[in-house]
Amino acid sequence: MNEEGLVKLIPVILCGGAGSRLWPVSRELHPKPFMRLADGQSLLQKAFLRAVDLPGVEEVLTVTNRELFFKTEDDFREVNHGNRATSFILEPFGRNTAAAVAAAALRVAATHGPDATILVLAADHLIADQSAFAAAVKRAQELAATGKVVTFGIRPEAPETGYGYIEAEGDKVLRFVEKPSLEKAREYVESQRFLWNSGMFCFTAAAILREFKQHAKDILEATEACLAESRVAQANGWTQVELTASGFSKVREDSLDYAIMERCAQAAVVPCTIGWSDVGSWAAVSELAKADAEGNRVEGEALLHDVQNCYFMSQDRLIGAVGVEDLIVIDTPDALLVANRHRTQDVKHVYATLKARGHEAYKVHRTVHRPWGTYTVLEEGTRFKIKRIEVRPGASLSLQMHHHRSEHWIVVSGMAKVVNGDQELFISTNESTYIPAGHKHRLENPGVIDLVMIEVQSGEYLGEDDIVRFQDIYGRA
C-alpha cells in the first residue's frame, strides 16, 4: 500500500523494436515509439501520460535499449510536468519481452516489494478511451491481487489477421492462438469467444516471478545474474540500471507469451473496449487522420487531382498527385515510400533489404539525435560532408579525435566553447575554427540558448566510426 491506501502500481513501459513496417519514418535508432503524431506527441509520450494518469502509480519503469536512453529521456522530460518518479533498465541489445519483463519484475520486487502490482505497457500503442482503460486496469489489479497473471483482450471490431487471439470464457483464458488466416479470423469474430491479444499485462511481482521459476527458470536465473553485476546510477534525478552485455548475452531470447502466458495455469484476461490500436502499419496510421470526400488523408502539403482513397505524409516537400488511388506515400528528407494501401504490411521487406545491404536508411535519419542535441547531414559527396549541429545549453560533446578527417566549424547562433589541440577558445556568431585530422577537440555550449553551427568535414574517410573518445560525460568513452 502507498500513503493514499492504494496498492502500489508500477507501470513498466517496454520501448524497443525496429518498427520495420513503418519505414521510412521508423528506423532502428528512431523506432516507432518516437513517431510524432498530428498533435505533436510521440507514441512513447502518450504511453507515459497514460500510465501516470492511473491511481496508485509509485513510479514509471521503462525498459529500453541503451542507444535509445537519451531520446527516451528527452521525450519524458517534455511531458513529465509532475516530476513523477521515473527509472530505466537499459539493455545492451534486444532479448525479446520475456527477458525485459523478468528484469523489471526483479527490479520492482527489490525496490517496492513482491506484492507491488506491475502493469506492462507497450510504448508504441494507442488507446483512445482513457477512462475505459483505467477501469480495465482496476479490474486487472483485482485479479492480480488473487495471484492471477492477467492479460488484456481487445473485443475485435473486424476480422484481423495481424493480431494474435485469445479464446476466453469471462475472465478465464482457454487458449492463445497465433495470427490466423482471414477465414479463421472471421470464424473467431463470429463466435464472440475470441479477443485480440493486446500485449499488455498485469500481475504482482511475486506472481510473475513464480511463473518464471516454473516455466522459464533459465531466463529468470540468467537475468538475475545479469542484474547483480549491472551498474545502478542516478542521473538527472532518475535511476538507471545498465545491464552488462556479457551478462545479458547469456539470457535466452523469448517472448513473454511463449515463455509464460501460453503455459500459465493462472492466466486471466480482462475483455475491454478501450479504443486500442497497435499502429502496426501505414494503413493503421492513415486511419488517425481525417478523410476528405474522396477518402484521401493528407499530413503536410499535397495538391490532388482525381485522387481517391490515398494517404500522403510529407515533412518538408509539396506532393502533387494525379489520377491515382489506394496509395500510401510517405516522404522524408532521405527516403520516399510508395505502397499500395492494401500491402502496407509488406513494407518490412524494404526495411529488411536495406538492413541486409548495410544501407544507412534502415538505421538513422539525416537528423540524428545525440545526448547533447542533434546533427543533420545537409550534403555529402566524395571526400566531404556538411552538417548542421545543434547543441543544447550546458551540453558538451566528448573530447575526441578523428584519424581521417579534418573539420571546419562555423557558428551560426549562440556561443561555442572549443578545445582545439592545446587551445581553449570561445567562438561567437559568424566566427569559425579549423580542426586538423589527429587533433584532440571538444565542442561545448556554455550559454543559455541553443548553439547552432555548420560543420564541414573533409578527408579520405568520413564515417561516424572514425572517432576516438578520451573523455565523455555520457559514459561513451
Short mmCIF file of C-alpha atoms in Angstrom, two decimals, residues 8-468:
data_model
loop_
_atom_site.label_atom_id
_atom_site.label_comp_id
_atom_site.label_asym_id
_atom_site.label_seq_id
_atom_site.Cartn_x
_atom_site.Cartn_y
_atom_site.Cartn_z
CA LYS A 8 1.38 0.12 -5.36
CA LEU A 9 1.13 0.17 -9.14
CA ILE A 10 4.32 0.23 -11.18
CA PRO A 11 3.74 0.72 -14.92
CA VAL A 12 6.54 -0.88 -16.96
CA ILE A 13 6.86 0.56 -20.46
CA LEU A 14 8.60 -1.69 -22.98
CA CYS A 15 10.27 0.60 -25.53
CA GLY A 16 12.10 -1.15 -28.32
CA GLY A 17 11.70 -2.91 -31.63
CA ALA A 18 12.53 -1.72 -35.10
CA GLY A 19 9.07 -0.72 -36.34
CA SER A 20 10.07 -2.03 -39.75
CA ARG A 21 6.53 -1.77 -41.17
CA LEU A 22 6.57 1.98 -40.57
CA TRP A 23 9.75 2.70 -42.52
CA PRO A 24 10.90 5.31 -43.59
CA VAL A 25 9.76 7.30 -40.53
CA SER A 26 10.66 4.45 -38.18
CA ARG A 27 14.36 3.46 -38.20
CA GLU A 28 16.47 1.26 -35.96
CA LEU A 29 17.71 4.25 -33.93
CA HIS A 30 14.40 6.10 -34.26
CA PRO A 31 11.82 3.30 -33.84
CA LYS A 32 8.04 3.50 -33.83
CA PRO A 33 7.59 4.71 -30.20
CA PHE A 34 9.27 8.00 -31.14
CA MET A 35 6.99 8.75 -34.08
CA ARG A 36 5.22 12.07 -33.59
CA LEU A 37 1.51 12.12 -34.35
CA ALA A 38 -0.50 15.08 -35.62
CA ASP A 39 -0.87 16.52 -32.09
CA GLY A 40 2.92 16.71 -31.71
CA GLN A 41 3.21 13.93 -29.13
CA SER A 42 5.09 10.69 -29.71
CA LEU A 43 3.56 7.28 -29.06
CA LEU A 44 6.03 6.89 -26.19
CA GLN A 45 4.90 10.15 -24.59
CA LYS A 46 1.28 9.04 -24.86
CA ALA A 47 2.15 5.75 -23.14
CA PHE A 48 3.89 7.65 -20.32
CA LEU A 49 0.96 10.03 -19.80
CA ARG A 50 -1.48 7.12 -19.93
CA ALA A 51 0.49 5.41 -17.17
CA VAL A 52 0.92 8.34 -14.78
CA ASP A 53 -2.77 9.21 -15.03
CA LEU A 54 -3.68 5.97 -13.24
CA PRO A 55 -4.29 5.96 -9.45
CA GLY A 56 -1.68 4.45 -7.14
CA VAL A 57 1.29 4.86 -9.50
CA GLU A 58 4.53 4.96 -7.50
CA GLU A 59 6.94 5.32 -10.41
CA VAL A 60 7.22 4.52 -14.11
CA LEU A 61 9.88 1.96 -15.07
CA THR A 62 10.95 1.90 -18.72
CA VAL A 63 12.92 -0.93 -20.32
CA THR A 64 14.72 0.24 -23.44
CA ASN A 65 17.92 -0.09 -25.42
CA ARG A 66 20.98 1.77 -24.16
CA GLU A 67 21.22 3.60 -27.51
CA LEU A 68 17.66 4.93 -27.08
CA PHE A 69 18.03 6.18 -23.50
CA PHE A 70 18.75 9.84 -24.20
CA LYS A 71 15.98 10.05 -26.79
CA THR A 72 13.59 8.45 -24.26
CA GLU A 73 14.77 10.85 -21.55
CA ASP A 74 14.10 13.81 -23.85
CA ASP A 75 10.58 12.59 -24.65
CA PHE A 76 9.73 12.10 -20.98
CA ARG A 77 11.18 15.46 -19.98
CA GLU A 78 8.78 17.21 -22.36
CA VAL A 79 5.65 15.74 -20.72
CA ASN A 80 6.66 14.82 -17.15
CA HIS A 81 5.42 18.09 -15.70
CA GLY A 82 4.52 16.49 -12.39
CA ASN A 83 8.10 15.19 -11.97
CA ARG A 84 6.82 11.67 -11.46
CA ALA A 85 9.44 9.18 -10.32
CA THR A 86 10.98 7.52 -13.36
CA SER A 87 13.54 4.74 -13.67
CA PHE A 88 15.12 2.84 -16.53
CA ILE A 89 16.50 -0.60 -17.28
CA LEU A 90 18.89 -0.20 -20.21
CA GLU A 91 19.51 -3.24 -22.40
CA PRO A 92 22.71 -3.53 -24.49
CA PHE A 93 20.67 -5.35 -27.17
CA GLY A 94 17.23 -6.89 -27.52
CA ARG A 95 16.29 -10.23 -25.96
CA ASN A 96 12.51 -10.00 -26.56
CA THR A 97 9.84 -9.38 -23.94
CA ALA A 98 10.43 -12.31 -21.54
CA ALA A 99 13.86 -11.02 -20.52
CA ALA A 100 12.61 -7.43 -20.29
CA VAL A 101 9.71 -8.41 -18.02
CA ALA A 102 11.90 -10.67 -15.88
CA ALA A 103 14.37 -7.82 -15.32
CA ALA A 104 11.53 -5.40 -14.50
CA ALA A 105 9.88 -7.85 -12.07
CA LEU A 106 13.14 -8.49 -10.23
CA ARG A 107 13.80 -4.76 -10.00
CA VAL A 108 10.25 -3.97 -8.78
CA ALA A 109 10.35 -6.76 -6.19
CA ALA A 110 13.66 -5.43 -4.85
CA THR A 111 12.60 -1.76 -4.70
CA HIS A 112 8.84 -1.91 -3.98
CA GLY A 113 8.33 -5.39 -2.58
CA PRO A 114 6.92 -8.62 -4.06
CA ASP A 115 3.28 -7.51 -3.57
CA ALA A 116 3.63 -4.46 -5.82
CA THR A 117 1.48 -4.68 -8.94
CA ILE A 118 3.20 -4.40 -12.32
CA LEU A 119 1.36 -3.09 -15.38
CA VAL A 120 3.23 -3.91 -18.59
CA LEU A 121 2.55 -1.47 -21.43
CA ALA A 122 3.90 -1.25 -24.96
CA ALA A 123 5.46 2.10 -25.87
CA ASP A 124 4.02 2.09 -29.38
CA HIS A 125 0.29 1.51 -28.91
CA LEU A 126 -2.58 3.98 -28.94
CA ILE A 127 -5.52 3.91 -26.51
CA ALA A 128 -8.28 6.41 -27.24
CA ASP A 129 -10.50 5.90 -24.17
CA GLN A 130 -8.50 6.62 -21.01
CA SER A 131 -11.44 6.15 -18.64
CA ALA A 132 -12.24 2.71 -20.10
CA PHE A 133 -8.54 1.86 -19.90
CA ALA A 134 -8.41 2.89 -16.22
CA ALA A 135 -11.47 0.72 -15.50
CA ALA A 136 -9.83 -2.24 -17.25
CA VAL A 137 -6.63 -1.73 -15.24
CA LYS A 138 -8.64 -1.62 -11.99
CA ARG A 139 -10.27 -4.96 -12.86
CA ALA A 140 -6.86 -6.39 -13.79
CA GLN A 141 -5.45 -5.27 -10.42
CA GLU A 142 -8.30 -7.07 -8.64
CA LEU A 143 -7.48 -10.29 -10.48
CA ALA A 144 -3.74 -9.81 -9.97
CA ALA A 145 -4.30 -9.48 -6.21
CA THR A 146 -5.55 -13.10 -6.21
CA GLY A 147 -2.32 -14.33 -7.82
CA LYS A 148 -3.56 -14.29 -11.41
CA VAL A 149 -1.34 -13.36 -14.34
CA VAL A 150 -3.58 -11.05 -16.33
CA THR A 151 -3.61 -10.01 -19.97
CA PHE A 152 -5.90 -7.53 -21.69
CA GLY A 153 -8.09 -8.80 -24.52
CA ILE A 154 -9.49 -6.31 -27.01
CA ARG A 155 -13.01 -7.02 -28.27
CA PRO A 156 -12.48 -7.36 -32.04
CA GLU A 157 -14.12 -4.87 -34.36
CA ALA A 158 -13.45 -6.90 -37.53
CA PRO A 159 -11.55 -9.98 -38.74
CA GLU A 160 -7.87 -9.09 -38.37
CA THR A 161 -5.01 -11.34 -39.47
CA GLY A 162 -2.26 -9.15 -37.97
CA TYR A 163 -3.08 -9.90 -34.32
CA GLY A 164 -2.90 -12.94 -32.10
CA TYR A 165 -6.17 -14.02 -30.45
CA ILE A 166 -7.25 -15.20 -27.00
CA GLU A 167 -10.14 -17.63 -26.59
CA ALA A 168 -11.87 -16.84 -23.31
CA GLU A 169 -14.89 -17.53 -21.11
CA GLY A 170 -15.46 -14.46 -18.98
CA ASP A 171 -12.04 -13.68 -17.48
CA LYS A 172 -10.76 -17.25 -17.90
CA VAL A 173 -8.19 -17.83 -20.66
CA LEU A 174 -8.90 -21.00 -22.61
CA ARG A 175 -6.06 -20.71 -25.11
CA PHE A 176 -3.84 -18.35 -27.07
CA VAL A 177 -3.99 -18.51 -30.87
CA GLU A 178 -1.37 -17.36 -33.38
CA LYS A 179 -2.19 -14.83 -36.12
CA PRO A 180 -4.90 -16.59 -38.12
CA SER A 181 -5.89 -16.76 -41.78
CA LEU A 182 -8.68 -14.41 -42.84
CA GLU A 183 -11.14 -17.32 -42.87
CA LYS A 184 -10.20 -18.30 -39.30
CA ALA A 185 -10.32 -14.66 -38.16
CA ARG A 186 -13.89 -14.42 -39.45
CA GLU A 187 -14.82 -17.56 -37.51
CA TYR A 188 -13.25 -16.15 -34.33
CA VAL A 189 -15.10 -12.85 -34.56
CA GLU A 190 -18.44 -14.51 -35.34
CA SER A 191 -18.11 -16.89 -32.36
CA GLN A 192 -17.73 -13.96 -29.92
CA ARG A 193 -15.41 -16.16 -27.86
CA PHE A 194 -12.18 -14.59 -29.08
CA LEU A 195 -10.35 -11.37 -28.24
CA TRP A 196 -7.37 -9.65 -29.81
CA ASN A 197 -4.18 -10.17 -27.81
CA SER A 198 -3.12 -6.63 -26.86
CA GLY A 199 0.33 -7.44 -25.47
CA MET A 200 -0.46 -5.64 -22.17
CA PHE A 201 -0.23 -7.48 -18.85
CA CYS A 202 -0.87 -7.03 -15.14
CA PHE A 203 0.43 -9.11 -12.21
CA THR A 204 2.16 -8.80 -8.87
CA ALA A 205 5.93 -9.10 -8.91
CA ALA A 206 5.63 -12.28 -6.81
CA ALA A 207 3.16 -13.91 -9.25
CA ILE A 208 5.19 -13.38 -12.41
CA LEU A 209 8.42 -14.46 -10.69
CA ARG A 210 6.58 -17.60 -9.57
CA GLU A 211 5.65 -18.33 -13.20
CA PHE A 212 9.21 -17.71 -14.40
CA LYS A 213 10.53 -20.16 -11.81
CA GLN A 214 8.07 -22.76 -13.05
CA HIS A 215 8.21 -22.26 -16.83
CA ALA A 216 11.36 -20.28 -17.74
CA LYS A 217 13.78 -20.72 -14.88
CA ASP A 218 16.82 -20.32 -17.12
CA ILE A 219 15.66 -16.86 -18.27
CA LEU A 220 14.99 -15.76 -14.70
CA GLU A 221 18.32 -17.01 -13.31
CA ALA A 222 20.38 -15.54 -16.16
CA THR A 223 18.56 -12.20 -15.85
CA GLU A 224 19.04 -12.18 -12.08
CA ALA A 225 22.77 -12.84 -12.51
CA CYS A 226 22.99 -10.05 -15.07
CA LEU A 227 21.23 -7.58 -12.75
CA ALA A 228 23.62 -8.48 -9.93
CA GLU A 229 26.63 -7.40 -11.99
CA SER A 230 24.98 -4.37 -13.62
CA ARG A 231 25.65 -0.74 -12.78
CA VAL A 232 22.97 1.30 -10.98
CA ALA A 233 23.33 5.06 -11.31
CA GLN A 234 21.41 8.23 -10.53
CA ALA A 235 21.34 10.91 -13.24
CA ASN A 236 19.05 13.92 -13.62
CA GLY A 237 17.01 12.59 -10.68
CA TRP A 238 16.25 9.32 -12.49
CA THR A 239 17.55 5.85 -11.66
CA GLN A 240 19.26 3.85 -14.40
CA VAL A 241 20.13 0.15 -14.30
CA GLU A 242 22.52 -0.54 -17.15
CA LEU A 243 22.64 -4.26 -17.98
CA THR A 244 26.04 -5.64 -18.95
CA ALA A 245 26.49 -7.05 -22.43
CA SER A 246 28.37 -10.08 -21.10
CA GLY A 247 25.60 -10.94 -18.65
CA PHE A 248 22.66 -10.18 -20.93
CA SER A 249 24.10 -12.29 -23.75
CA LYS A 250 23.51 -15.35 -21.55
CA VAL A 251 19.75 -14.68 -21.32
CA ARG A 252 17.68 -16.80 -23.71
CA GLU A 253 15.62 -14.82 -26.19
CA ASP A 254 11.86 -15.47 -26.00
CA SER A 255 8.57 -13.60 -25.79
CA LEU A 256 6.51 -13.41 -22.62
CA ASP A 257 3.60 -15.03 -24.50
CA TYR A 258 5.62 -18.12 -25.44
CA ALA A 259 7.73 -18.38 -22.29
CA ILE A 260 4.98 -17.80 -19.73
CA MET A 261 1.44 -16.94 -20.83
CA GLU A 262 0.74 -19.97 -23.03
CA ARG A 263 1.87 -22.30 -20.21
CA CYS A 264 0.38 -20.43 -17.26
CA ALA A 265 -2.43 -22.17 -15.34
CA GLN A 266 -3.16 -18.89 -13.54
CA ALA A 267 -3.69 -16.82 -16.72
CA ALA A 268 -6.70 -14.50 -16.76
CA VAL A 269 -7.98 -11.93 -19.24
CA VAL A 270 -9.81 -8.63 -18.96
CA PRO A 271 -12.04 -8.17 -22.04
CA CYS A 272 -12.17 -4.48 -22.91
CA THR A 273 -13.14 -1.86 -25.45
CA ILE A 274 -10.65 0.97 -24.98
CA GLY A 275 -10.03 2.36 -28.47
CA TRP A 276 -6.84 0.29 -28.78
CA SER A 277 -4.56 0.16 -31.82
CA ASP A 278 -1.04 -1.17 -32.15
CA VAL A 279 -0.48 1.31 -35.03
CA GLY A 280 1.21 -1.56 -36.83
CA SER A 281 1.17 -0.34 -40.44
CA TRP A 282 0.84 2.79 -42.55
CA ALA A 283 -2.77 1.80 -43.23
CA ALA A 284 -3.40 1.97 -39.46
CA VAL A 285 -1.57 5.30 -39.18
CA SER A 286 -3.60 6.74 -42.04
CA GLU A 287 -6.84 6.00 -40.17
CA LEU A 288 -5.78 8.50 -37.50
CA ALA A 289 -6.10 11.40 -39.98
CA LYS A 290 -9.39 12.90 -41.13
CA ALA A 291 -10.52 11.87 -44.63
CA ASP A 292 -11.85 14.21 -47.30
CA ALA A 293 -14.87 13.46 -49.50
CA GLU A 294 -12.73 11.23 -51.75
CA GLY A 295 -11.32 9.21 -48.87
CA ASN A 296 -7.92 10.93 -49.04
CA ARG A 297 -5.91 11.81 -45.96
CA VAL A 298 -3.05 14.33 -46.01
CA GLU A 299 -0.44 15.25 -43.39
CA GLY A 300 1.74 18.01 -44.76
CA GLU A 301 1.08 19.74 -48.09
CA ALA A 302 -0.36 17.99 -51.14
CA LEU A 303 -2.23 19.02 -54.30
CA LEU A 304 -4.56 16.28 -55.53
CA HIS A 305 -6.39 15.89 -58.84
CA ASP A 306 -8.70 12.92 -59.44
CA VAL A 307 -7.27 11.03 -56.46
CA GLN A 308 -9.17 8.58 -54.26
CA ASN A 309 -8.52 6.70 -51.02
CA CYS A 310 -4.87 7.73 -50.63
CA TYR A 311 -2.71 8.79 -47.69
CA PHE A 312 0.08 11.33 -48.12
CA MET A 313 2.61 12.32 -45.46
CA SER A 314 5.36 14.82 -46.17
CA GLN A 315 7.62 16.53 -43.65
CA ASP A 316 9.02 19.20 -45.98
CA ARG A 317 8.12 18.90 -49.65
CA LEU A 318 4.92 19.55 -51.54
CA ILE A 319 3.39 16.40 -53.06
CA GLY A 320 1.42 16.53 -56.32
CA ALA A 321 -0.74 13.53 -57.25
CA VAL A 322 -2.89 12.94 -60.35
CA GLY A 323 -5.21 10.05 -61.21
CA VAL A 324 -4.15 7.58 -58.53
CA GLU A 325 -6.00 5.58 -55.88
CA ASP A 326 -5.29 3.31 -52.91
CA LEU A 327 -1.75 4.61 -52.41
CA ILE A 328 0.32 5.31 -49.32
CA VAL A 329 3.03 7.94 -49.96
CA ILE A 330 5.48 8.75 -47.13
CA ASP A 331 8.11 11.38 -47.90
CA THR A 332 11.10 12.01 -45.60
CA PRO A 333 14.26 14.02 -46.36
CA ASP A 334 16.29 10.97 -47.38
CA ALA A 335 13.73 8.31 -48.39
CA LEU A 336 10.37 8.01 -50.16
CA LEU A 337 7.87 5.17 -49.72
CA VAL A 338 5.14 4.46 -52.28
CA ALA A 339 2.92 1.49 -51.43
CA ASN A 340 -0.48 0.01 -52.22
CA ARG A 341 -2.58 0.72 -49.13
CA HIS A 342 -3.65 -2.96 -49.07
CA ARG A 343 0.01 -4.14 -48.94
CA THR A 344 1.40 -1.97 -46.16
CA GLN A 345 2.34 -5.00 -44.01
CA ASP A 346 4.96 -5.77 -46.67
CA VAL A 347 6.91 -2.55 -46.07
CA LYS A 348 9.01 -4.62 -43.64
CA HIS A 349 10.59 -6.33 -46.68
CA VAL A 350 12.01 -2.99 -47.87
CA TYR A 351 13.44 -2.42 -44.40
CA ALA A 352 14.93 -5.93 -44.30
CA THR A 353 16.59 -5.47 -47.69
CA LEU A 354 18.12 -2.13 -46.66
CA LYS A 355 19.46 -3.73 -43.48
CA ALA A 356 20.89 -6.70 -45.36
CA ARG A 357 22.70 -4.30 -47.72
CA GLY A 358 24.03 -2.20 -44.85
CA HIS A 359 22.26 0.90 -46.16
CA GLU A 360 22.11 3.65 -43.52
CA ALA A 361 18.46 4.41 -44.33
CA TYR A 362 17.32 1.41 -42.24
CA LYS A 363 19.14 2.73 -39.17
CA VAL A 364 19.16 6.54 -39.00
CA HIS A 365 17.55 9.64 -40.44
CA ARG A 366 19.51 12.56 -41.82
CA THR A 367 18.77 14.22 -38.47
CA VAL A 368 20.39 12.11 -35.75
CA HIS A 369 19.75 12.57 -32.02
CA ARG A 370 22.66 12.55 -29.60
CA PRO A 371 22.77 13.08 -25.81
CA TRP A 372 23.94 16.66 -26.37
CA GLY A 373 21.49 17.61 -29.16
CA THR A 374 21.18 16.76 -32.87
CA TYR A 375 23.06 16.84 -36.14
CA THR A 376 21.61 16.92 -39.65
CA VAL A 377 23.52 15.88 -42.76
CA LEU A 378 22.87 18.68 -45.27
CA GLU A 379 25.01 17.39 -48.13
CA GLU A 380 27.75 14.87 -48.74
CA GLY A 381 29.90 13.70 -51.60
CA THR A 382 33.37 12.33 -52.35
CA ARG A 383 35.71 13.50 -49.57
CA PHE A 384 33.28 16.00 -47.98
CA LYS A 385 30.23 16.14 -45.70
CA ILE A 386 28.31 19.18 -44.42
CA LYS A 387 26.34 19.01 -41.16
CA ARG A 388 24.12 21.33 -39.17
CA ILE A 389 24.90 20.77 -35.48
CA GLU A 390 22.66 21.90 -32.62
CA VAL A 391 23.96 21.68 -29.02
CA ARG A 392 21.66 22.20 -26.04
CA PRO A 393 22.60 24.76 -23.34
CA GLY A 394 25.12 23.30 -20.92
CA ALA A 395 25.72 20.23 -23.11
CA SER A 396 29.10 19.06 -24.35
CA LEU A 397 30.39 16.66 -26.97
CA SER A 398 33.14 14.25 -25.95
CA LEU A 399 36.83 15.11 -26.04
CA GLN A 400 37.66 13.26 -29.25
CA MET A 401 39.90 12.83 -32.24
CA HIS A 402 39.49 11.70 -35.87
CA HIS A 403 42.20 9.90 -37.84
CA HIS A 404 40.97 10.50 -41.38
CA ARG A 405 39.08 13.79 -41.48
CA SER A 406 39.54 17.46 -40.67
CA GLU A 407 36.67 19.73 -39.64
CA HIS A 408 35.81 23.38 -40.07
CA TRP A 409 33.29 24.77 -37.56
CA ILE A 410 31.27 27.94 -38.26
CA VAL A 411 28.97 29.27 -35.51
CA VAL A 412 25.55 30.35 -36.80
CA SER A 413 23.99 31.32 -33.45
CA GLY A 414 24.93 31.08 -29.82
CA MET A 415 28.38 30.75 -28.25
CA ALA A 416 30.77 27.80 -28.56
CA LYS A 417 33.48 26.82 -26.12
CA VAL A 418 36.04 24.83 -28.09
CA VAL A 419 39.05 22.71 -27.23
CA ASN A 420 41.28 22.56 -30.35
CA GLY A 421 44.53 20.77 -29.70
CA ASP A 422 46.31 22.70 -26.92
CA GLN A 423 44.00 25.73 -27.28
CA GLU A 424 40.76 26.53 -25.47
CA LEU A 425 38.76 29.32 -27.08
CA PHE A 426 35.30 30.87 -27.33
CA ILE A 427 33.71 31.31 -30.77
CA SER A 428 30.81 33.69 -31.37
CA THR A 429 28.30 34.01 -34.21
CA ASN A 430 29.96 34.29 -37.65
CA GLU A 431 33.32 33.10 -36.26
CA SER A 432 35.00 29.79 -37.04
CA THR A 433 37.82 27.41 -36.21
CA TYR A 434 39.67 24.70 -38.16
CA ILE A 435 40.48 21.31 -36.61
CA PRO A 436 43.09 19.23 -38.45
CA ALA A 437 42.91 15.44 -38.51
CA GLY A 438 44.61 13.97 -35.45
CA HIS A 439 43.84 16.95 -33.17
CA LYS A 440 42.03 16.37 -29.91
CA HIS A 441 38.94 18.58 -29.81
CA ARG A 442 35.72 19.21 -27.94
CA LEU A 443 32.62 21.37 -28.51
CA GLU A 444 30.60 22.75 -25.61
CA ASN A 445 27.66 25.14 -25.29
CA PRO A 446 28.31 27.36 -22.25
CA GLY A 447 25.32 29.62 -22.97
CA VAL A 448 21.61 29.62 -22.20
CA ILE A 449 20.36 29.34 -25.82
CA ASP A 450 20.92 26.56 -28.35
CA LEU A 451 24.28 26.60 -30.12
CA VAL A 452 23.81 26.17 -33.88
CA MET A 453 26.81 25.67 -36.14
CA ILE A 454 27.78 24.33 -39.54
CA GLU A 455 30.46 21.63 -39.69
CA VAL A 456 32.32 20.99 -42.94
CA GLN A 457 34.20 17.68 -42.92
CA SER A 458 36.85 16.77 -45.47
CA GLY A 459 39.06 13.71 -45.77
CA GLU A 460 39.52 10.26 -47.22
CA TYR A 461 37.02 8.61 -44.82
CA LEU A 462 34.03 10.35 -43.24
CA GLY A 463 32.27 7.50 -41.40
CA GLU A 464 30.83 8.10 -37.92
CA ASP A 465 33.03 5.27 -36.59
CA ASP A 466 36.21 7.32 -37.20
CA ILE A 467 36.19 8.62 -33.64
CA VAL A 468 38.42 8.12 -30.61
#
